[in-house]
Short mmCIF file of C-alpha atoms in Angstrom, two decimals:
data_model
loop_
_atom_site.label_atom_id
_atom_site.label_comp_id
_atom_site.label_asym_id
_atom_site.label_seq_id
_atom_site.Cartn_x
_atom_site.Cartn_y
_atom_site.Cartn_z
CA UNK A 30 -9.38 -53.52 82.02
CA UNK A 31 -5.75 -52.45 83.89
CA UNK A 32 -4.10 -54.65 81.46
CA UNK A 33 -5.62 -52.81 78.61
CA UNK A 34 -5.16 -49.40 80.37
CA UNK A 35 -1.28 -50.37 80.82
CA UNK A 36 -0.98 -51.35 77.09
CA UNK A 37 -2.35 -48.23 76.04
CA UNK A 38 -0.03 -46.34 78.61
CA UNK A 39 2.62 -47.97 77.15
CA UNK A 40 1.64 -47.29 73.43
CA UNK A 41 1.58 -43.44 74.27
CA UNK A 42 4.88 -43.68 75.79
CA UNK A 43 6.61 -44.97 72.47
CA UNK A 44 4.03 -42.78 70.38
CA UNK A 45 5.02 -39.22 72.03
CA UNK A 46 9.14 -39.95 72.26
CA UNK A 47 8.56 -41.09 68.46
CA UNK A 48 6.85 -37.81 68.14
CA UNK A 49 9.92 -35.66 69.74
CA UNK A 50 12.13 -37.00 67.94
CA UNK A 51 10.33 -36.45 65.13
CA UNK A 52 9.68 -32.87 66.13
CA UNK A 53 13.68 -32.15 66.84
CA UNK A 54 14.50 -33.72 63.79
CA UNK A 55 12.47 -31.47 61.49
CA UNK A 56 13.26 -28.71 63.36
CA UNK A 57 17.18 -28.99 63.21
CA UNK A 58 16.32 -29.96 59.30
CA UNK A 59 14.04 -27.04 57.90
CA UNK A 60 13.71 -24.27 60.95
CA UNK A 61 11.24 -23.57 62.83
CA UNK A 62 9.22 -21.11 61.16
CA UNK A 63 6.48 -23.95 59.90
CA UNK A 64 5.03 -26.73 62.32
CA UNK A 65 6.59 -29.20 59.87
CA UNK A 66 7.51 -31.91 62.91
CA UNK A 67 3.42 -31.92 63.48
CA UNK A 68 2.22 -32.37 60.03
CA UNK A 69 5.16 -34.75 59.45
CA UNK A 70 3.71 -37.34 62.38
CA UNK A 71 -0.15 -36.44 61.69
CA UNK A 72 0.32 -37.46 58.38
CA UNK A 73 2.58 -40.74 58.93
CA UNK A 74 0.32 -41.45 61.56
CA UNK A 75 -2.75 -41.53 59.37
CA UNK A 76 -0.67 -43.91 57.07
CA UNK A 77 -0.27 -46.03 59.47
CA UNK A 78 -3.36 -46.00 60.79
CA UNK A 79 -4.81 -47.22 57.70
CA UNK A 80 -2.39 -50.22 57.17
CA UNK A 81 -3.09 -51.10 60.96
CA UNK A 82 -6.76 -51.20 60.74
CA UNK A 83 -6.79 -53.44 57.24
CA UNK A 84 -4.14 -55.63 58.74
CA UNK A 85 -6.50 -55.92 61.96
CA UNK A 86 -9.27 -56.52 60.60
CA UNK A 87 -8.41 -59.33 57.82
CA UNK A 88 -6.03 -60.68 60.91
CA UNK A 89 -8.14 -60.62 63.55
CA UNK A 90 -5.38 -58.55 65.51
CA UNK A 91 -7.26 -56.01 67.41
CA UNK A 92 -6.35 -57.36 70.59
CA UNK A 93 -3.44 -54.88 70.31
CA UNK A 94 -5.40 -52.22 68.91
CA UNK A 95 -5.74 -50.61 72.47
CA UNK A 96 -1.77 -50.74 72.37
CA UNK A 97 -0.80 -50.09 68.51
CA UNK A 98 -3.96 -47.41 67.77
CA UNK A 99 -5.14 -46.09 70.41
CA UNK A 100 -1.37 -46.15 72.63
CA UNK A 101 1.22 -45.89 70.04
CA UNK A 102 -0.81 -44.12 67.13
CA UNK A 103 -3.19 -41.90 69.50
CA UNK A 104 0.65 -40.58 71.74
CA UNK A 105 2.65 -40.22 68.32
CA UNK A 106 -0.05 -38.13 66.01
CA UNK A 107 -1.32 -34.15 67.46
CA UNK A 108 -3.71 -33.04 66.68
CA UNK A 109 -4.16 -30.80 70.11
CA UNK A 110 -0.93 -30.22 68.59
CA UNK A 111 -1.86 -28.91 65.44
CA UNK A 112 -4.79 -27.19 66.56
CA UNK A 113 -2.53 -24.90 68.60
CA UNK A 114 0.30 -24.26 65.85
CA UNK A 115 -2.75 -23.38 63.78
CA UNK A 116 -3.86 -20.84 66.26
CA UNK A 117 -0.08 -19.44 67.06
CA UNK A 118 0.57 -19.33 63.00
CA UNK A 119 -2.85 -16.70 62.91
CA UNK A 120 -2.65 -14.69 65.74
CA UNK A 121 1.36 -14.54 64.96
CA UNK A 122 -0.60 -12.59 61.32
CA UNK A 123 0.31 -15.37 59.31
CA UNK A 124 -3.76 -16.33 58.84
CA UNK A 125 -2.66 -17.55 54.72
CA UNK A 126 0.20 -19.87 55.85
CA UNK A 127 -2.21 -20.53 59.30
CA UNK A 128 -5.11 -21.59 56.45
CA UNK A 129 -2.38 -23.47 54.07
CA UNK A 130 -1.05 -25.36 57.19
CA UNK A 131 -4.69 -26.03 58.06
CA UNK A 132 -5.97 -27.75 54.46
CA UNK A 133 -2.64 -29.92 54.05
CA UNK A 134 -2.54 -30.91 57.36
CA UNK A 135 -6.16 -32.48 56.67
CA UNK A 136 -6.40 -33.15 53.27
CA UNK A 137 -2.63 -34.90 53.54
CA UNK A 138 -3.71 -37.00 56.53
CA UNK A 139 -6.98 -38.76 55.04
CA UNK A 140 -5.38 -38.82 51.74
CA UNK A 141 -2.26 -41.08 53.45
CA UNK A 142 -4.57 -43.33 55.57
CA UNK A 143 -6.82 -44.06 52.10
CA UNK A 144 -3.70 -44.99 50.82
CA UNK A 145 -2.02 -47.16 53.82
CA UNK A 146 -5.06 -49.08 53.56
CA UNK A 147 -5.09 -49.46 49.89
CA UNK A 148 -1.75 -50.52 49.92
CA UNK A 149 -1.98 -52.69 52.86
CA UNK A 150 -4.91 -54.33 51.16
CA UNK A 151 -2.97 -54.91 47.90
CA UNK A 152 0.17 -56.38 50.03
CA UNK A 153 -2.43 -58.51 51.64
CA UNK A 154 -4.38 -59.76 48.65
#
């Protein structure tokens, strides 16, 4: 159990600085105006999530799922994150961009892990 709890300590440690650097890099790249950092990792993160849990399961690999998924994954995607740039988008008036930000950042995310795991499947075949 400690060994598990230190890989997934570990994991979150590379997830979140992956996710500030993400985060500084889209912010010196488009502004800051649009959470663009948080949909950028919450959508890559999905991806990757889906091309993790094919190559787990058809490789028998989820020993390091408490590092790679819950650890690396789980510290590098936001969603508390997102929840709260959704909330600061509408009560800064934007409630359209707040509801655009909202739909993409779902509808973006399940869309790329359907289609990290459809590719990882057809890589794998």
């Amino acid at each position: 159990m400690l060994q598990t709890l230190l890989a997934v300590a570990a994991g979150g440690a590379i997830g979140a600085s992956g996710r500030y650097l993400v985060n500084v890099t889209t912010g010196r790249m488009f502004g800051l105006g649009f959470p663009y950092g948080t949909i950028t990792v919450n959508v890559l993160g999905s991806f990757l999530m889906g091309a993790l849990f094919v190559v787990m399961a058809r490789k028998g690999g989820t020993a390091l799922a408490p590092f790679l998924m819950t650890g690396v994954l789980g510290g590098f995607t936001t969603f508390s994150a997102f929840s709260l740039d959704a909330l600061t988008l509408f009560e800064r008036g934007q409630g359209g961009t707040a509801a655009v930000y909202v739909v993409l950042s779902v509808a973006l995310s399940l869309l790329a892990l359907v289609v990290g795991a459809f590719l990882t499947r057809m890589v794998m075949a």
